[in-house]
Amino acid sequence: MSKFWSPKLRELTPYVPGEQPRERLIKLNTNENPYPPAPGVETALREFPVDHLRRYPDPESRALRDALAKEFGVEPEQVFVGNGSDEVLALAFQAFFCHDRPLEMPEITYSFYPVYCRLYDVTRRALPLDDQWRVDLDAFSQEAGGVVFANPNAPTGHGHDRQAIARLLSRITGSVVLIDEAYVDFGGESAIPLVAEHPNLLVTGTFSKSRSLAGLRLGYAVGSRELIEGLERVKDSFNSYPIDSLASTLGIAALADHDHFEACREAVITTRERTRGRLEELGLRVLPSQTNFLLVSHPDIDAAQLFVGLRERGILVRHFNTDTLRDFLRISIGTEDEMDSLVEALEPLCA
Ligand SMILES: *Cc1c(COP(=O)(O)O)cnc(C)c1O
């Protein structure tokens, strides 16, 4: 605490991202992609004219938005881009959720949402998951001041199909429904085709996970023109140039390589399912997952103890020390070799 801090700042509890360790660990704690970005990204990086850095980038990021619009079959005016999807989410909270009615979200979902609620003084209404740890879509109400959840959800891993999201949208028409699709490429079904019919639907996504570009910081939102215009108004009141010219160039190069994208996501999915079986053989319970991570628990062994044991063996996973999640570990899917090491390290710990 400092006497220079504003009262608001004193009250904040910032989001704590997964550790980025200095020592060499097998890193399965922040859902990064174990495979490199598309080869075209490296080429574009080498060929990038450094002299371009003298100039400010395009404040509207038209080239990147055009590429995303083509990818998703929408108009460029229906695409917004930001410095990571966390930034896009923050701008969306400011644009659409700052009013009297409470924002509804699952009790267990991306833990950054409650942080934004406190930052922007948004009242939060947390709804329990259903008895199978799925987001309970029927629980969201028409009176909500907005709805937000990740689909597939984090850190639980379950995703609802597009039909279920369409049913939700046929009920909730009076406020913005924000669906965070950070993990959709690992087996989920995108709601983007629904934006044509639902002016209150905003779908966010990221280059950090399925495109192997967490270090570049690129995220996006797809929605109706009126929602995208709302995001632009907040952005232009905050930072005119969230996307630097290098990030834009590399992002476009990543989008151009469909084969690499498909190969990486298929490899992650295959490894995930193989790992699931091996973890179950060790007596762990593993929730179904349409993401690049598994949420696991052991009926007898403390998750915190497993976390420490793995760390001693050079493997970093994520343990959330909250009431609802303390019995679980979230394990990101790495390469086959990394998952071999994980299973090998778990064997004595689970024996
Ligand atoms: C990783 C993640 C993000 C953040 O992605 P960035 O684009 O790296 O900021 C957003 N939402 C969820 C649910 C995530 O897991």
Short mmCIF file of C-alpha atoms and ligand atoms in Angstrom, two decimals:
data_model
loop_
_atom_site.label_atom_id
_atom_site.label_comp_id
_atom_site.label_asym_id
_atom_site.label_seq_id
_atom_site.Cartn_x
_atom_site.Cartn_y
_atom_site.Cartn_z
CA MET A 1 0.00 0.00 0.00
CA SER A 2 1.17 3.49 -0.79
CA LYS A 3 -0.31 6.80 0.27
CA PHE A 4 -0.22 7.74 -3.40
CA TRP A 5 -2.67 5.01 -4.37
CA SER A 6 -6.24 6.04 -5.15
CA PRO A 7 -8.98 4.51 -2.93
CA LYS A 8 -10.07 2.40 -5.91
CA LEU A 9 -6.57 1.00 -6.38
CA ARG A 10 -6.37 0.05 -2.71
CA GLU A 11 -9.41 -2.17 -3.08
CA LEU A 12 -8.30 -4.06 -6.18
CA THR A 13 -7.24 -7.70 -6.15
CA PRO A 14 -5.43 -8.16 -9.46
CA TYR A 15 -5.59 -11.34 -11.51
CA VAL A 16 -2.56 -13.55 -10.93
CA PRO A 17 -1.43 -15.27 -14.14
CA GLY A 18 0.28 -18.65 -14.06
CA GLU A 19 3.94 -18.47 -13.20
CA GLN A 20 6.56 -17.99 -15.97
CA PRO A 21 9.47 -19.76 -14.25
CA ARG A 22 13.10 -18.82 -14.81
CA GLU A 23 14.45 -22.30 -14.39
CA ARG A 24 13.95 -25.05 -16.94
CA LEU A 25 10.72 -26.77 -16.06
CA ILE A 26 8.25 -28.72 -18.13
CA LYS A 27 5.69 -26.00 -18.27
CA LEU A 28 2.10 -27.22 -18.21
CA ASN A 29 0.57 -24.36 -16.23
CA THR A 30 -0.64 -21.63 -18.61
CA ASN A 31 -2.19 -23.51 -21.55
CA GLU A 32 0.40 -22.35 -24.04
CA ASN A 33 0.78 -24.35 -27.24
CA PRO A 34 3.71 -26.80 -27.17
CA TYR A 35 4.26 -26.42 -30.92
CA PRO A 36 5.91 -23.44 -32.66
CA PRO A 37 3.89 -20.88 -34.63
CA ALA A 38 3.36 -21.45 -38.38
CA PRO A 39 6.63 -21.37 -40.38
CA GLY A 40 5.30 -18.35 -42.29
CA VAL A 41 5.44 -16.38 -39.03
CA GLU A 42 9.20 -16.82 -38.86
CA THR A 43 9.59 -15.82 -42.52
CA ALA A 44 7.45 -12.72 -41.98
CA LEU A 45 9.48 -11.86 -38.90
CA ARG A 46 12.77 -12.10 -40.81
CA GLU A 47 11.44 -10.09 -43.73
CA PHE A 48 9.76 -7.39 -41.66
CA PRO A 49 11.06 -3.97 -42.78
CA VAL A 50 12.47 -2.51 -39.57
CA ASP A 51 12.04 0.98 -40.99
CA HIS A 52 8.27 0.51 -40.59
CA LEU A 53 8.74 0.79 -36.85
CA ARG A 54 9.41 4.51 -37.27
CA ARG A 55 5.76 5.00 -38.07
CA TYR A 56 2.69 4.52 -35.92
CA PRO A 57 0.71 1.45 -36.93
CA ASP A 58 -2.72 1.65 -38.58
CA PRO A 59 -5.02 2.65 -35.68
CA GLU A 60 -7.84 0.61 -37.24
CA SER A 61 -5.70 -2.51 -37.87
CA ARG A 62 -7.48 -2.95 -41.18
CA ALA A 63 -5.18 -5.60 -42.65
CA LEU A 64 -5.47 -7.89 -39.63
CA ARG A 65 -9.22 -7.35 -39.36
CA ASP A 66 -9.62 -8.14 -43.07
CA ALA A 67 -7.71 -11.39 -42.58
CA LEU A 68 -9.82 -12.37 -39.57
CA ALA A 69 -13.04 -11.40 -41.37
CA LYS A 70 -12.10 -13.68 -44.25
CA GLU A 71 -11.24 -16.49 -41.83
CA PHE A 72 -14.62 -16.25 -40.09
CA GLY A 73 -16.83 -15.32 -43.05
CA VAL A 74 -17.93 -11.96 -41.65
CA GLU A 75 -17.43 -8.31 -42.62
CA PRO A 76 -14.29 -6.48 -41.39
CA GLU A 77 -16.65 -4.07 -39.56
CA GLN A 78 -17.73 -7.05 -37.44
CA VAL A 79 -14.19 -7.68 -36.19
CA PHE A 80 -12.32 -5.94 -33.38
CA VAL A 81 -8.69 -6.63 -32.44
CA GLY A 82 -6.78 -6.00 -29.23
CA ASN A 83 -3.51 -6.55 -27.43
CA GLY A 84 -4.44 -10.05 -26.28
CA SER A 85 -8.01 -11.14 -25.69
CA ASP A 86 -7.66 -10.06 -22.06
CA GLU A 87 -7.57 -6.49 -23.32
CA VAL A 88 -10.54 -7.12 -25.62
CA LEU A 89 -12.45 -8.50 -22.62
CA ALA A 90 -11.56 -5.49 -20.47
CA LEU A 91 -12.78 -3.10 -23.17
CA ALA A 92 -15.97 -5.15 -23.58
CA PHE A 93 -16.67 -4.96 -19.84
CA GLN A 94 -16.36 -1.17 -20.03
CA ALA A 95 -18.42 -0.91 -23.19
CA PHE A 96 -21.32 -3.21 -22.30
CA PHE A 97 -21.45 -4.21 -18.63
CA CYS A 98 -21.03 -0.95 -16.71
CA HIS A 99 -24.60 -0.30 -15.62
CA ASP A 100 -27.03 -1.08 -12.78
CA ARG A 101 -28.11 -4.58 -13.64
CA PRO A 102 -25.81 -7.40 -12.49
CA LEU A 103 -23.58 -9.28 -14.89
CA GLU A 104 -24.25 -13.02 -14.81
CA MET A 105 -21.49 -15.59 -15.08
CA PRO A 106 -20.84 -19.14 -13.92
CA GLU A 107 -19.41 -19.51 -10.44
CA ILE A 108 -16.48 -21.35 -11.98
CA THR A 109 -15.13 -19.78 -15.13
CA TYR A 110 -12.15 -17.66 -16.24
CA SER A 111 -11.06 -15.97 -13.02
CA PHE A 112 -10.22 -12.70 -14.76
CA TYR A 113 -13.94 -11.81 -15.13
CA PRO A 114 -14.48 -11.09 -11.41
CA VAL A 115 -11.34 -8.92 -11.47
CA TYR A 116 -12.79 -6.77 -14.26
CA CYS A 117 -16.05 -6.55 -12.30
CA ARG A 118 -14.21 -5.01 -9.35
CA LEU A 119 -12.14 -2.72 -11.56
CA TYR A 120 -15.22 -1.34 -13.30
CA ASP A 121 -17.68 -1.61 -10.38
CA VAL A 122 -19.86 -4.13 -12.16
CA THR A 123 -22.13 -6.16 -9.87
CA ARG A 124 -21.60 -9.87 -10.43
CA ARG A 125 -24.16 -12.65 -10.11
CA ALA A 126 -22.40 -16.02 -9.95
CA LEU A 127 -24.42 -19.08 -10.97
CA PRO A 128 -23.55 -22.67 -10.01
CA LEU A 129 -22.46 -25.16 -12.67
CA ASP A 130 -24.78 -28.11 -13.29
CA ASP A 131 -24.16 -31.49 -11.61
CA GLN A 132 -21.73 -32.50 -14.36
CA TRP A 133 -19.55 -29.41 -14.07
CA ARG A 134 -21.03 -27.82 -17.20
CA VAL A 135 -22.09 -24.19 -17.55
CA ASP A 136 -25.83 -24.20 -16.77
CA LEU A 137 -27.20 -22.19 -19.69
CA ASP A 138 -30.76 -22.32 -18.33
CA ALA A 139 -29.66 -20.43 -15.22
CA PHE A 140 -28.98 -17.17 -17.06
CA SER A 141 -31.92 -14.77 -16.81
CA GLN A 142 -33.53 -12.31 -19.18
CA GLU A 143 -33.10 -9.60 -16.56
CA ALA A 144 -29.31 -9.95 -16.57
CA GLY A 145 -27.28 -6.85 -17.33
CA GLY A 146 -25.12 -9.11 -19.45
CA VAL A 147 -23.83 -12.67 -19.60
CA VAL A 148 -20.22 -13.81 -19.84
CA PHE A 149 -18.61 -17.24 -19.86
CA ALA A 150 -15.88 -19.16 -21.61
CA ASN A 151 -17.04 -21.83 -24.08
CA PRO A 152 -15.44 -24.33 -23.77
CA ASN A 153 -15.27 -23.26 -20.16
CA ALA A 154 -12.08 -22.79 -18.18
CA PRO A 155 -10.79 -24.46 -16.14
CA THR A 156 -13.45 -27.17 -16.42
CA GLY A 157 -13.04 -27.96 -20.14
CA HIS A 158 -16.63 -28.62 -21.21
CA GLY A 159 -18.08 -26.81 -24.21
CA HIS A 160 -21.69 -26.38 -25.32
CA ASP A 161 -22.53 -26.86 -28.98
CA ARG A 162 -23.82 -24.07 -31.22
CA GLN A 163 -27.43 -25.22 -30.91
CA ALA A 164 -27.35 -24.82 -27.15
CA ILE A 165 -25.88 -21.33 -27.52
CA ALA A 166 -28.57 -20.49 -30.08
CA ARG A 167 -31.25 -21.54 -27.56
CA LEU A 168 -29.66 -19.27 -24.94
CA LEU A 169 -29.63 -16.38 -27.42
CA SER A 170 -33.28 -16.89 -28.29
CA ARG A 171 -34.03 -16.25 -24.59
CA ILE A 172 -31.57 -13.46 -23.78
CA THR A 173 -32.08 -10.55 -26.12
CA GLY A 174 -31.92 -7.48 -23.88
CA SER A 175 -28.23 -7.46 -22.97
CA VAL A 176 -24.86 -8.49 -24.36
CA VAL A 177 -23.92 -12.18 -24.26
CA LEU A 178 -20.13 -12.43 -24.35
CA ILE A 179 -18.75 -15.86 -25.23
CA ASP A 180 -15.01 -16.26 -24.71
CA GLU A 181 -13.75 -18.85 -27.21
CA ALA A 182 -10.10 -18.93 -26.15
CA TYR A 183 -10.15 -22.76 -26.40
CA VAL A 184 -12.70 -23.40 -29.12
CA ASP A 185 -10.16 -24.74 -31.64
CA PHE A 186 -9.41 -27.79 -29.49
CA GLY A 187 -12.78 -29.43 -30.01
CA GLY A 188 -15.45 -26.83 -29.31
CA GLU A 189 -18.01 -25.39 -31.70
CA SER A 190 -17.80 -21.67 -32.43
CA ALA A 191 -20.81 -19.41 -31.98
CA ILE A 192 -19.48 -16.97 -34.61
CA PRO A 193 -22.05 -18.08 -37.26
CA LEU A 194 -24.76 -16.88 -34.83
CA VAL A 195 -23.60 -13.24 -34.82
CA ALA A 196 -25.48 -12.65 -38.10
CA GLU A 197 -28.81 -13.16 -36.32
CA HIS A 198 -28.01 -11.93 -32.83
CA PRO A 199 -26.93 -8.29 -32.49
CA ASN A 200 -26.23 -8.85 -28.76
CA LEU A 201 -23.71 -11.70 -29.26
CA LEU A 202 -20.02 -10.94 -28.90
CA VAL A 203 -17.52 -13.77 -29.40
CA THR A 204 -13.89 -13.30 -28.35
CA GLY A 205 -10.87 -15.34 -29.37
CA THR A 206 -7.10 -15.34 -29.10
CA PHE A 207 -3.93 -16.15 -31.02
CA SER A 208 -2.30 -17.25 -27.74
CA LYS A 209 -3.43 -20.86 -27.62
CA SER A 210 -4.32 -22.54 -30.91
CA ARG A 211 -2.02 -20.25 -32.94
CA SER A 212 1.00 -20.62 -30.61
CA LEU A 213 1.45 -16.84 -30.25
CA ALA A 214 0.93 -16.10 -26.55
CA GLY A 215 4.04 -13.91 -26.55
CA LEU A 216 2.76 -11.72 -29.38
CA ARG A 217 -0.43 -10.60 -27.58
CA LEU A 218 -3.23 -10.73 -30.15
CA GLY A 219 -6.90 -11.21 -29.43
CA TYR A 220 -10.10 -10.39 -31.26
CA ALA A 221 -13.86 -10.07 -30.99
CA VAL A 222 -16.52 -10.82 -33.59
CA GLY A 223 -20.01 -9.38 -33.32
CA SER A 224 -22.59 -7.05 -34.82
CA ARG A 225 -21.41 -3.71 -36.19
CA GLU A 226 -22.99 -1.87 -33.28
CA LEU A 227 -21.07 -3.91 -30.70
CA ILE A 228 -17.79 -3.56 -32.61
CA GLU A 229 -18.36 0.19 -32.89
CA GLY A 230 -18.90 0.26 -29.11
CA LEU A 231 -15.57 -1.47 -28.55
CA GLU A 232 -13.85 0.96 -30.91
CA ARG A 233 -15.22 3.92 -28.97
CA VAL A 234 -13.75 2.59 -25.71
CA LYS A 235 -10.45 1.68 -27.40
CA ASP A 236 -10.13 5.14 -28.96
CA SER A 237 -10.69 6.66 -25.53
CA PHE A 238 -7.88 4.58 -24.07
CA ASN A 239 -5.18 3.56 -26.58
CA SER A 240 -5.38 4.30 -30.30
CA TYR A 241 -2.76 1.73 -31.28
CA PRO A 242 -3.13 -1.52 -29.32
CA ILE A 243 -1.82 -3.59 -32.26
CA ASP A 244 1.75 -2.84 -33.25
CA SER A 245 2.76 -3.22 -36.90
CA LEU A 246 4.90 -6.29 -36.25
CA ALA A 247 2.14 -8.11 -34.35
CA SER A 248 -0.30 -7.38 -37.15
CA THR A 249 2.08 -8.74 -39.81
CA LEU A 250 2.83 -11.90 -37.85
CA GLY A 251 -0.82 -12.47 -36.98
CA ILE A 252 -1.76 -12.33 -40.65
CA ALA A 253 1.04 -14.81 -41.44
CA ALA A 254 -0.29 -17.19 -38.78
CA LEU A 255 -3.84 -17.04 -40.19
CA ALA A 256 -2.56 -17.85 -43.68
CA ASP A 257 -1.32 -21.34 -42.75
CA HIS A 258 -4.34 -23.60 -42.33
CA ASP A 259 -2.37 -26.84 -42.59
CA HIS A 260 -0.09 -25.96 -39.69
CA PHE A 261 -3.06 -24.83 -37.60
CA GLU A 262 -4.93 -28.09 -38.25
CA ALA A 263 -1.88 -30.25 -37.60
CA CYS A 264 -1.14 -28.56 -34.26
CA ARG A 265 -4.65 -28.68 -32.93
CA GLU A 266 -5.07 -32.31 -33.97
CA ALA A 267 -1.79 -33.21 -32.26
CA VAL A 268 -2.93 -31.48 -29.06
CA ILE A 269 -6.31 -33.27 -29.15
CA THR A 270 -4.70 -36.68 -29.77
CA THR A 271 -2.19 -36.18 -26.95
CA ARG A 272 -4.94 -34.96 -24.64
CA GLU A 273 -7.03 -38.09 -25.08
CA ARG A 274 -4.01 -40.37 -24.75
CA THR A 275 -2.99 -38.56 -21.57
CA ARG A 276 -6.51 -38.84 -20.19
CA GLY A 277 -6.37 -42.63 -20.38
CA ARG A 278 -2.98 -42.79 -18.72
CA LEU A 279 -4.00 -40.46 -15.89
CA GLU A 280 -7.14 -42.51 -15.28
CA GLU A 281 -4.96 -45.63 -15.02
CA LEU A 282 -3.11 -43.88 -12.20
CA GLY A 283 -6.39 -43.47 -10.34
CA LEU A 284 -6.95 -39.81 -11.19
CA ARG A 285 -10.37 -38.47 -12.11
CA VAL A 286 -10.27 -36.50 -15.33
CA LEU A 287 -13.09 -34.22 -16.49
CA PRO A 288 -14.08 -34.38 -20.18
CA SER A 289 -12.23 -31.67 -22.12
CA GLN A 290 -12.67 -29.82 -25.40
CA THR A 291 -9.63 -27.66 -24.62
CA ASN A 292 -5.84 -27.94 -24.46
CA PHE A 293 -5.87 -28.80 -20.75
CA LEU A 294 -7.25 -31.42 -18.39
CA LEU A 295 -8.77 -30.75 -14.98
CA VAL A 296 -7.87 -33.68 -12.74
CA SER A 297 -8.28 -34.73 -9.12
CA HIS A 298 -7.31 -37.72 -7.02
CA PRO A 299 -9.89 -39.28 -4.70
CA ASP A 300 -7.34 -39.71 -1.86
CA ILE A 301 -4.37 -37.47 -2.52
CA ASP A 302 -4.36 -33.75 -1.92
CA ALA A 303 -4.01 -31.72 -5.13
CA ALA A 304 -1.68 -29.25 -3.40
CA GLN A 305 0.57 -32.17 -2.45
CA LEU A 306 0.60 -33.44 -6.05
CA PHE A 307 1.41 -29.92 -7.24
CA VAL A 308 4.46 -29.75 -4.94
CA GLY A 309 5.56 -33.27 -5.86
CA LEU A 310 5.39 -32.48 -9.56
CA ARG A 311 7.25 -29.23 -9.09
CA GLU A 312 10.05 -31.09 -7.26
CA ARG A 313 10.26 -33.34 -10.30
CA GLY A 314 10.55 -30.36 -12.66
CA ILE A 315 6.94 -30.17 -13.81
CA LEU A 316 4.82 -27.09 -13.36
CA VAL A 317 1.00 -27.40 -13.45
CA ARG A 318 -1.71 -25.05 -12.15
CA HIS A 319 -3.36 -25.34 -8.76
CA PHE A 320 -6.10 -22.83 -7.89
CA ASN A 321 -6.37 -22.35 -4.17
CA THR A 322 -10.08 -21.55 -4.09
CA ASP A 323 -12.94 -23.31 -2.28
CA THR A 324 -14.34 -24.82 -5.45
CA LEU A 325 -11.09 -25.80 -7.15
CA ARG A 326 -8.58 -26.71 -4.46
CA ASP A 327 -9.08 -30.45 -5.07
CA PHE A 328 -8.03 -30.12 -8.71
CA LEU A 329 -4.97 -29.61 -10.85
CA ARG A 330 -5.21 -28.06 -14.28
CA ILE A 331 -2.68 -29.63 -16.60
CA SER A 332 -1.95 -28.07 -19.99
CA ILE A 333 -1.38 -30.46 -22.89
CA GLY A 334 2.27 -30.44 -23.94
CA THR A 335 4.15 -32.58 -26.44
CA GLU A 336 3.96 -36.38 -26.23
CA ASP A 337 7.38 -36.37 -24.55
CA GLU A 338 6.31 -33.83 -21.97
CA MET A 339 3.21 -35.86 -21.14
CA ASP A 340 5.37 -39.00 -20.83
CA SER A 341 7.43 -37.13 -18.24
CA LEU A 342 4.26 -36.01 -16.47
CA VAL A 343 2.92 -39.55 -16.20
CA GLU A 344 6.32 -40.83 -15.08
CA ALA A 345 6.48 -38.18 -12.35
CA LEU A 346 2.90 -38.89 -11.22
CA GLU A 347 3.40 -42.67 -10.93
CA PRO A 348 5.27 -42.62 -7.60
CA LEU A 349 3.16 -39.72 -6.32
CA CYS A 350 -0.10 -41.62 -6.90
CA ALA A 351 1.16 -45.01 -5.73
C1 LIG B 1 -5.91 -17.62 -22.07
C2 LIG B 1 -7.28 -17.06 -21.92
C3 LIG B 1 -7.57 -15.75 -22.31
C4 LIG B 1 -6.51 -14.74 -22.59
O1 LIG B 1 -5.94 -14.80 -23.79
P1 LIG B 1 -4.90 -13.70 -24.25
O2 LIG B 1 -5.30 -13.47 -25.66
O3 LIG B 1 -3.56 -14.34 -24.12
O4 LIG B 1 -5.03 -12.47 -23.41
C5 LIG B 1 -8.88 -15.34 -22.29
N1 LIG B 1 -9.87 -16.14 -21.85
C6 LIG B 1 -9.62 -17.38 -21.42
C7 LIG B 1 -10.74 -18.22 -20.94
C8 LIG B 1 -8.31 -17.87 -21.43
O5 LIG B 1 -8.05 -19.07 -20.94
#
